Amino acid sequence: MERINHKTFKDNRGSYTPISTTELDLKWTQCSISVNDKEFTFRGLHYQLNPPQTKYIKVVQGSIVDFAVDLQTGETDYVVLRDSDSVLIPNDKAHGFLTLEPNTIVVYLVEGEYNPESEHSIVWTTNPVVKDVVNIYRGNHPLVISEKDAIGK
């Protein structure tokens, strides 16, 4: 997981952040927007094998704990990302995040065509680091999670 800093310009209208995709030097095939109405929404831990996908994750609004799990070793990295923060997730890692605020918006740039037959997920409770970090942040609050992410694929 590599943290990437793009300069954000702010004024009385709001903010503007140009993202140089040539600086990231990848062939982006998809741009996705994740709008999360509730805090403590968990998405992930997703990965795809054929083709593998590199992901650029940018928080537009709100904050998240972002997770990257190495598919070979299981080593788990995480970082708190707030408005305008971003990370690059290599294609050999599963990715997921936990929202820390309501109305959190995350944008993904993805390298590698989506292939539903090749998508997989790791159940968050089977990874001790992810499980501990999620439980520390959410405390006694309920977790918002899809059935698919809760049972894995």
mmCIF file with all atom_site columns, C-alpha atoms in Angstrom:
data_model
loop_
_atom_site.group_PDB
_atom_site.id
_atom_site.type_symbol
_atom_site.label_atom_id
_atom_site.label_alt_id
_atom_site.label_comp_id
_atom_site.label_asym_id
_atom_site.label_entity_id
_atom_site.label_seq_id
_atom_site.pdbx_PDB_ins_code
_atom_site.Cartn_x
_atom_site.Cartn_y
_atom_site.Cartn_z
_atom_site.occupancy
_atom_site.B_iso_or_equiv
_atom_site.pdbx_formal_charge
_atom_site.auth_seq_id
_atom_site.auth_comp_id
_atom_site.auth_asym_id
_atom_site.auth_atom_id
_atom_site.pdbx_PDB_model_num
ATOM 1   C CA . MET A 1 1   ? 0.000   0.000   0.000   1.00 0.00 ? 1   MET A CA 1
ATOM 2   C CA . GLU A 1 2   ? 1.571   3.248   -1.150  1.00 0.00 ? 2   GLU A CA 1
ATOM 3   C CA . ARG A 1 3   ? 0.216   6.576   0.099   1.00 0.00 ? 3   ARG A CA 1
ATOM 4   C CA . ILE A 1 4   ? -0.076  9.139   -2.701  1.00 0.00 ? 4   ILE A CA 1
ATOM 5   C CA . ASN A 1 5   ? -0.352  12.874  -2.132  1.00 0.00 ? 5   ASN A CA 1
ATOM 6   C CA . HIS A 1 6   ? -2.040  15.115  -4.674  1.00 0.00 ? 6   HIS A CA 1
ATOM 7   C CA . LYS A 1 7   ? -2.199  18.829  -3.965  1.00 0.00 ? 7   LYS A CA 1
ATOM 8   C CA . THR A 1 8   ? -5.710  19.982  -3.105  1.00 0.00 ? 8   THR A CA 1
ATOM 9   C CA . PHE A 1 9   ? -6.695  23.581  -3.738  1.00 0.00 ? 9   PHE A CA 1
ATOM 10  C CA . LYS A 1 10  ? -9.335  25.038  -1.409  1.00 0.00 ? 10  LYS A CA 1
ATOM 11  C CA . ASP A 1 11  ? -11.229 28.295  -1.475  1.00 0.00 ? 11  ASP A CA 1
ATOM 12  C CA . ASN A 1 12  ? -14.684 29.644  -0.606  1.00 0.00 ? 12  ASN A CA 1
ATOM 13  C CA . ARG A 1 13  ? -16.315 27.393  -3.240  1.00 0.00 ? 13  ARG A CA 1
ATOM 14  C CA . GLY A 1 14  ? -14.880 24.131  -1.902  1.00 0.00 ? 14  GLY A CA 1
ATOM 15  C CA . SER A 1 15  ? -11.907 22.178  -3.196  1.00 0.00 ? 15  SER A CA 1
ATOM 16  C CA . TYR A 1 16  ? -10.293 20.938  -6.397  1.00 0.00 ? 16  TYR A CA 1
ATOM 17  C CA . THR A 1 17  ? -7.760  18.094  -6.654  1.00 0.00 ? 17  THR A CA 1
ATOM 18  C CA . PRO A 1 18  ? -6.158  17.264  -10.009 1.00 0.00 ? 18  PRO A CA 1
ATOM 19  C CA . ILE A 1 19  ? -5.025  13.632  -10.208 1.00 0.00 ? 19  ILE A CA 1
ATOM 20  C CA . SER A 1 20  ? -2.190  13.001  -12.641 1.00 0.00 ? 20  SER A CA 1
ATOM 21  C CA . THR A 1 21  ? -2.835  9.531   -14.025 1.00 0.00 ? 21  THR A CA 1
ATOM 22  C CA . THR A 1 22  ? 0.408   9.692   -16.048 1.00 0.00 ? 22  THR A CA 1
ATOM 23  C CA . GLU A 1 23  ? 2.270   10.006  -12.742 1.00 0.00 ? 23  GLU A CA 1
ATOM 24  C CA . LEU A 1 24  ? 0.687   6.714   -11.657 1.00 0.00 ? 24  LEU A CA 1
ATOM 25  C CA . ASP A 1 25  ? 1.811   5.128   -14.985 1.00 0.00 ? 25  ASP A CA 1
ATOM 26  C CA . LEU A 1 26  ? -0.936  2.510   -15.259 1.00 0.00 ? 26  LEU A CA 1
ATOM 27  C CA . LYS A 1 27  ? -3.624  1.769   -17.843 1.00 0.00 ? 27  LYS A CA 1
ATOM 28  C CA . TRP A 1 28  ? -6.848  2.622   -16.025 1.00 0.00 ? 28  TRP A CA 1
ATOM 29  C CA . THR A 1 29  ? -9.838  0.617   -17.241 1.00 0.00 ? 29  THR A CA 1
ATOM 30  C CA . GLN A 1 30  ? -12.501 1.630   -14.739 1.00 0.00 ? 30  GLN A CA 1
ATOM 31  C CA . CYS A 1 31  ? -13.460 4.480   -12.437 1.00 0.00 ? 31  CYS A CA 1
ATOM 32  C CA . SER A 1 32  ? -15.904 3.698   -9.614  1.00 0.00 ? 32  SER A CA 1
ATOM 33  C CA . ILE A 1 33  ? -17.546 5.804   -6.928  1.00 0.00 ? 33  ILE A CA 1
ATOM 34  C CA . SER A 1 34  ? -18.569 4.285   -3.596  1.00 0.00 ? 34  SER A CA 1
ATOM 35  C CA . VAL A 1 35  ? -21.133 6.330   -1.657  1.00 0.00 ? 35  VAL A CA 1
ATOM 36  C CA . ASN A 1 36  ? -21.565 5.088   1.907   1.00 0.00 ? 36  ASN A CA 1
ATOM 37  C CA . ASP A 1 37  ? -24.514 6.546   3.806   1.00 0.00 ? 37  ASP A CA 1
ATOM 38  C CA . LYS A 1 38  ? -23.640 5.114   7.207   1.00 0.00 ? 38  LYS A CA 1
ATOM 39  C CA . GLU A 1 39  ? -20.563 5.077   9.394   1.00 0.00 ? 39  GLU A CA 1
ATOM 40  C CA . PHE A 1 40  ? -19.023 1.677   10.067  1.00 0.00 ? 40  PHE A CA 1
ATOM 41  C CA . THR A 1 41  ? -19.848 0.394   6.583   1.00 0.00 ? 41  THR A CA 1
ATOM 42  C CA . PHE A 1 42  ? -17.380 -2.332  5.600   1.00 0.00 ? 42  PHE A CA 1
ATOM 43  C CA . ARG A 1 43  ? -16.586 -3.127  1.961   1.00 0.00 ? 43  ARG A CA 1
ATOM 44  C CA . GLY A 1 44  ? -14.164 -5.906  1.061   1.00 0.00 ? 44  GLY A CA 1
ATOM 45  C CA . LEU A 1 45  ? -11.809 -7.634  1.285   1.00 0.00 ? 45  LEU A CA 1
ATOM 46  C CA . HIS A 1 46  ? -11.958 -7.947  -2.512  1.00 0.00 ? 46  HIS A CA 1
ATOM 47  C CA . TYR A 1 47  ? -9.489  -9.161  -5.107  1.00 0.00 ? 47  TYR A CA 1
ATOM 48  C CA . GLN A 1 48  ? -9.480  -10.545 -8.627  1.00 0.00 ? 48  GLN A CA 1
ATOM 49  C CA . LEU A 1 49  ? -7.035  -13.035 -10.133 1.00 0.00 ? 49  LEU A CA 1
ATOM 50  C CA . ASN A 1 50  ? -7.691  -12.924 -13.872 1.00 0.00 ? 50  ASN A CA 1
ATOM 51  C CA . PRO A 1 51  ? -6.764  -10.224 -14.613 1.00 0.00 ? 51  PRO A CA 1
ATOM 52  C CA . PRO A 1 52  ? -5.431  -8.975  -11.288 1.00 0.00 ? 52  PRO A CA 1
ATOM 53  C CA . GLN A 1 53  ? -6.438  -5.401  -10.482 1.00 0.00 ? 53  GLN A CA 1
ATOM 54  C CA . THR A 1 54  ? -4.378  -2.505  -9.207  1.00 0.00 ? 54  THR A CA 1
ATOM 55  C CA . LYS A 1 55  ? -6.528  0.077   -7.394  1.00 0.00 ? 55  LYS A CA 1
ATOM 56  C CA . TYR A 1 56  ? -6.024  3.742   -6.705  1.00 0.00 ? 56  TYR A CA 1
ATOM 57  C CA . ILE A 1 57  ? -8.286  4.698   -3.785  1.00 0.00 ? 57  ILE A CA 1
ATOM 58  C CA . LYS A 1 58  ? -9.156  8.336   -3.039  1.00 0.00 ? 58  LYS A CA 1
ATOM 59  C CA . VAL A 1 59  ? -11.385 9.620   -0.251  1.00 0.00 ? 59  VAL A CA 1
ATOM 60  C CA . VAL A 1 60  ? -13.493 12.473  -1.587  1.00 0.00 ? 60  VAL A CA 1
ATOM 61  C CA . GLN A 1 61  ? -15.565 13.031  1.541   1.00 0.00 ? 61  GLN A CA 1
ATOM 62  C CA . GLY A 1 62  ? -15.401 11.570  5.034   1.00 0.00 ? 62  GLY A CA 1
ATOM 63  C CA . SER A 1 63  ? -12.814 9.109   6.311   1.00 0.00 ? 63  SER A CA 1
ATOM 64  C CA . ILE A 1 64  ? -12.008 5.406   6.177   1.00 0.00 ? 64  ILE A CA 1
ATOM 65  C CA . VAL A 1 65  ? -9.651  2.791   7.514   1.00 0.00 ? 65  VAL A CA 1
ATOM 66  C CA . ASP A 1 66  ? -8.213  1.257   4.349   1.00 0.00 ? 66  ASP A CA 1
ATOM 67  C CA . PHE A 1 67  ? -6.888  -2.333  4.343   1.00 0.00 ? 67  PHE A CA 1
ATOM 68  C CA . ALA A 1 68  ? -4.542  -4.200  1.986   1.00 0.00 ? 68  ALA A CA 1
ATOM 69  C CA . VAL A 1 69  ? -3.911  -7.929  2.518   1.00 0.00 ? 69  VAL A CA 1
ATOM 70  C CA . ASP A 1 70  ? -1.022  -9.617  0.701   1.00 0.00 ? 70  ASP A CA 1
ATOM 71  C CA . LEU A 1 71  ? -2.481  -12.645 -1.110  1.00 0.00 ? 71  LEU A CA 1
ATOM 72  C CA . GLN A 1 72  ? 0.735   -14.681 -0.717  1.00 0.00 ? 72  GLN A CA 1
ATOM 73  C CA . THR A 1 73  ? 1.765   -13.955 2.860   1.00 0.00 ? 73  THR A CA 1
ATOM 74  C CA . GLY A 1 74  ? -1.414  -12.649 4.491   1.00 0.00 ? 74  GLY A CA 1
ATOM 75  C CA . GLU A 1 75  ? 0.540   -9.610  5.734   1.00 0.00 ? 75  GLU A CA 1
ATOM 76  C CA . THR A 1 76  ? -1.984  -6.853  6.381   1.00 0.00 ? 76  THR A CA 1
ATOM 77  C CA . ASP A 1 77  ? -1.438  -3.109  6.105   1.00 0.00 ? 77  ASP A CA 1
ATOM 78  C CA . TYR A 1 78  ? -3.934  -0.452  7.069   1.00 0.00 ? 78  TYR A CA 1
ATOM 79  C CA . VAL A 1 79  ? -4.072  3.320   7.116   1.00 0.00 ? 79  VAL A CA 1
ATOM 80  C CA . VAL A 1 80  ? -6.639  5.967   8.045   1.00 0.00 ? 80  VAL A CA 1
ATOM 81  C CA . LEU A 1 81  ? -7.526  8.114   5.029   1.00 0.00 ? 81  LEU A CA 1
ATOM 82  C CA . ARG A 1 82  ? -9.405  11.393  5.292   1.00 0.00 ? 82  ARG A CA 1
ATOM 83  C CA . ASP A 1 83  ? -10.707 13.922  2.769   1.00 0.00 ? 83  ASP A CA 1
ATOM 84  C CA . SER A 1 84  ? -8.282  14.120  -0.168  1.00 0.00 ? 84  SER A CA 1
ATOM 85  C CA . ASP A 1 85  ? -6.016  11.254  1.014   1.00 0.00 ? 85  ASP A CA 1
ATOM 86  C CA . SER A 1 86  ? -5.257  8.443   -1.415  1.00 0.00 ? 86  SER A CA 1
ATOM 87  C CA . VAL A 1 87  ? -3.398  5.131   -1.681  1.00 0.00 ? 87  VAL A CA 1
ATOM 88  C CA . LEU A 1 88  ? -2.304  2.758   -4.415  1.00 0.00 ? 88  LEU A CA 1
ATOM 89  C CA . ILE A 1 89  ? -3.185  -0.904  -3.809  1.00 0.00 ? 89  ILE A CA 1
ATOM 90  C CA . PRO A 1 90  ? -0.987  -3.322  -5.838  1.00 0.00 ? 90  PRO A CA 1
ATOM 91  C CA . ASN A 1 91  ? -2.674  -6.104  -7.792  1.00 0.00 ? 91  ASN A CA 1
ATOM 92  C CA . ASP A 1 92  ? -1.308  -8.816  -5.472  1.00 0.00 ? 92  ASP A CA 1
ATOM 93  C CA . LYS A 1 93  ? -3.377  -7.576  -2.522  1.00 0.00 ? 93  LYS A CA 1
ATOM 94  C CA . ALA A 1 94  ? -6.978  -7.873  -1.409  1.00 0.00 ? 94  ALA A CA 1
ATOM 95  C CA . HIS A 1 95  ? -8.568  -4.516  -0.593  1.00 0.00 ? 95  HIS A CA 1
ATOM 96  C CA . GLY A 1 96  ? -11.257 -3.318  1.780   1.00 0.00 ? 96  GLY A CA 1
ATOM 97  C CA . PHE A 1 97  ? -12.263 -0.367  3.896   1.00 0.00 ? 97  PHE A CA 1
ATOM 98  C CA . LEU A 1 98  ? -14.339 0.660   6.898   1.00 0.00 ? 98  LEU A CA 1
ATOM 99  C CA . THR A 1 99  ? -16.074 4.039   6.866   1.00 0.00 ? 99  THR A CA 1
ATOM 100 C CA . LEU A 1 100 ? -15.576 6.165   9.952   1.00 0.00 ? 100 LEU A CA 1
ATOM 101 C CA . GLU A 1 101 ? -18.204 8.795   9.133   1.00 0.00 ? 101 GLU A CA 1
ATOM 102 C CA . PRO A 1 102 ? -21.648 8.869   7.542   1.00 0.00 ? 102 PRO A CA 1
ATOM 103 C CA . ASN A 1 103 ? -21.808 10.064  3.935   1.00 0.00 ? 103 ASN A CA 1
ATOM 104 C CA . THR A 1 104 ? -18.288 8.936   3.083   1.00 0.00 ? 104 THR A CA 1
ATOM 105 C CA . ILE A 1 105 ? -17.448 8.959   -0.621  1.00 0.00 ? 105 ILE A CA 1
ATOM 106 C CA . VAL A 1 106 ? -14.553 6.979   -2.098  1.00 0.00 ? 106 VAL A CA 1
ATOM 107 C CA . VAL A 1 107 ? -13.372 7.005   -5.716  1.00 0.00 ? 107 VAL A CA 1
ATOM 108 C CA . TYR A 1 108 ? -11.476 4.067   -7.238  1.00 0.00 ? 108 TYR A CA 1
ATOM 109 C CA . LEU A 1 109 ? -9.410  3.999   -10.386 1.00 0.00 ? 109 LEU A CA 1
ATOM 110 C CA . VAL A 1 110 ? -8.883  0.381   -11.430 1.00 0.00 ? 110 VAL A CA 1
ATOM 111 C CA . GLU A 1 111 ? -6.338  -1.174  -13.777 1.00 0.00 ? 111 GLU A CA 1
ATOM 112 C CA . GLY A 1 112 ? -7.566  -4.517  -15.116 1.00 0.00 ? 112 GLY A CA 1
ATOM 113 C CA . GLU A 1 113 ? -10.956 -5.300  -16.635 1.00 0.00 ? 113 GLU A CA 1
ATOM 114 C CA . TYR A 1 114 ? -13.628 -6.519  -14.232 1.00 0.00 ? 114 TYR A CA 1
ATOM 115 C CA . ASN A 1 115 ? -14.189 -10.276 -14.511 1.00 0.00 ? 115 ASN A CA 1
ATOM 116 C CA . PRO A 1 116 ? -17.043 -11.513 -12.284 1.00 0.00 ? 116 PRO A CA 1
ATOM 117 C CA . GLU A 1 117 ? -15.915 -15.152 -12.654 1.00 0.00 ? 117 GLU A CA 1
ATOM 118 C CA . SER A 1 118 ? -12.538 -14.220 -11.191 1.00 0.00 ? 118 SER A CA 1
ATOM 119 C CA . GLU A 1 119 ? -13.618 -12.000 -8.296  1.00 0.00 ? 119 GLU A CA 1
ATOM 120 C CA . HIS A 1 120 ? -13.052 -13.201 -4.746  1.00 0.00 ? 120 HIS A CA 1
ATOM 121 C CA . SER A 1 121 ? -13.322 -11.894 -1.232  1.00 0.00 ? 121 SER A CA 1
ATOM 122 C CA . ILE A 1 122 ? -11.799 -12.710 2.111   1.00 0.00 ? 122 ILE A CA 1
ATOM 123 C CA . VAL A 1 123 ? -14.163 -12.664 5.088   1.00 0.00 ? 123 VAL A CA 1
ATOM 124 C CA . TRP A 1 124 ? -13.002 -9.804  7.309   1.00 0.00 ? 124 TRP A CA 1
ATOM 125 C CA . THR A 1 125 ? -13.299 -11.843 10.524  1.00 0.00 ? 125 THR A CA 1
ATOM 126 C CA . THR A 1 126 ? -10.801 -14.435 9.245   1.00 0.00 ? 126 THR A CA 1
ATOM 127 C CA . ASN A 1 127 ? -8.007  -11.843 9.172   1.00 0.00 ? 127 ASN A CA 1
ATOM 128 C CA . PRO A 1 128 ? -6.918  -11.069 12.769  1.00 0.00 ? 128 PRO A CA 1
ATOM 129 C CA . VAL A 1 129 ? -5.555  -7.599  11.960  1.00 0.00 ? 129 VAL A CA 1
ATOM 130 C CA . VAL A 1 130 ? -8.653  -6.501  10.051  1.00 0.00 ? 130 VAL A CA 1
ATOM 131 C CA . LYS A 1 131 ? -10.944 -7.995  12.690  1.00 0.00 ? 131 LYS A CA 1
ATOM 132 C CA . ASP A 1 132 ? -9.132  -6.240  15.564  1.00 0.00 ? 132 ASP A CA 1
ATOM 133 C CA . VAL A 1 133 ? -8.929  -2.855  13.819  1.00 0.00 ? 133 VAL A CA 1
ATOM 134 C CA . VAL A 1 134 ? -12.568 -2.928  12.701  1.00 0.00 ? 134 VAL A CA 1
ATOM 135 C CA . ASN A 1 135 ? -13.724 -3.857  16.199  1.00 0.00 ? 135 ASN A CA 1
ATOM 136 C CA . ILE A 1 136 ? -11.592 -1.135  17.828  1.00 0.00 ? 136 ILE A CA 1
ATOM 137 C CA . TYR A 1 137 ? -13.036 1.570   15.574  1.00 0.00 ? 137 TYR A CA 1
ATOM 138 C CA . ARG A 1 138 ? -16.678 0.488   15.653  1.00 0.00 ? 138 ARG A CA 1
ATOM 139 C CA . GLY A 1 139 ? -16.831 -0.466  19.336  1.00 0.00 ? 139 GLY A CA 1
ATOM 140 C CA . ASN A 1 140 ? -20.396 -1.607  20.069  1.00 0.00 ? 140 ASN A CA 1
ATOM 141 C CA . HIS A 1 141 ? -21.846 -0.034  16.919  1.00 0.00 ? 141 HIS A CA 1
ATOM 142 C CA . PRO A 1 142 ? -23.308 -2.455  14.366  1.00 0.00 ? 142 PRO A CA 1
ATOM 143 C CA . LEU A 1 143 ? -21.331 -3.142  11.219  1.00 0.00 ? 143 LEU A CA 1
ATOM 144 C CA . VAL A 1 144 ? -23.025 -2.374  7.880   1.00 0.00 ? 144 VAL A CA 1
ATOM 145 C CA . ILE A 1 145 ? -21.912 -5.086  5.447   1.00 0.00 ? 145 ILE A CA 1
ATOM 146 C CA . SER A 1 146 ? -23.324 -6.871  2.412   1.00 0.00 ? 146 SER A CA 1
ATOM 147 C CA . GLU A 1 147 ? -24.279 -10.518 2.680   1.00 0.00 ? 147 GLU A CA 1
ATOM 148 C CA . LYS A 1 148 ? -21.707 -11.293 -0.035  1.00 0.00 ? 148 LYS A CA 1
ATOM 149 C CA . ASP A 1 149 ? -18.885 -9.666  1.957   1.00 0.00 ? 149 ASP A CA 1
ATOM 150 C CA . ALA A 1 150 ? -20.058 -11.254 5.214   1.00 0.00 ? 150 ALA A CA 1
ATOM 151 C CA . ILE A 1 151 ? -19.809 -14.804 3.850   1.00 0.00 ? 151 ILE A CA 1
ATOM 152 C CA . GLY A 1 152 ? -17.030 -14.379 1.269   1.00 0.00 ? 152 GLY A CA 1
ATOM 153 C CA . LYS A 1 153 ? -16.679 -15.818 -2.190  1.00 0.00 ? 153 LYS A CA 1
#
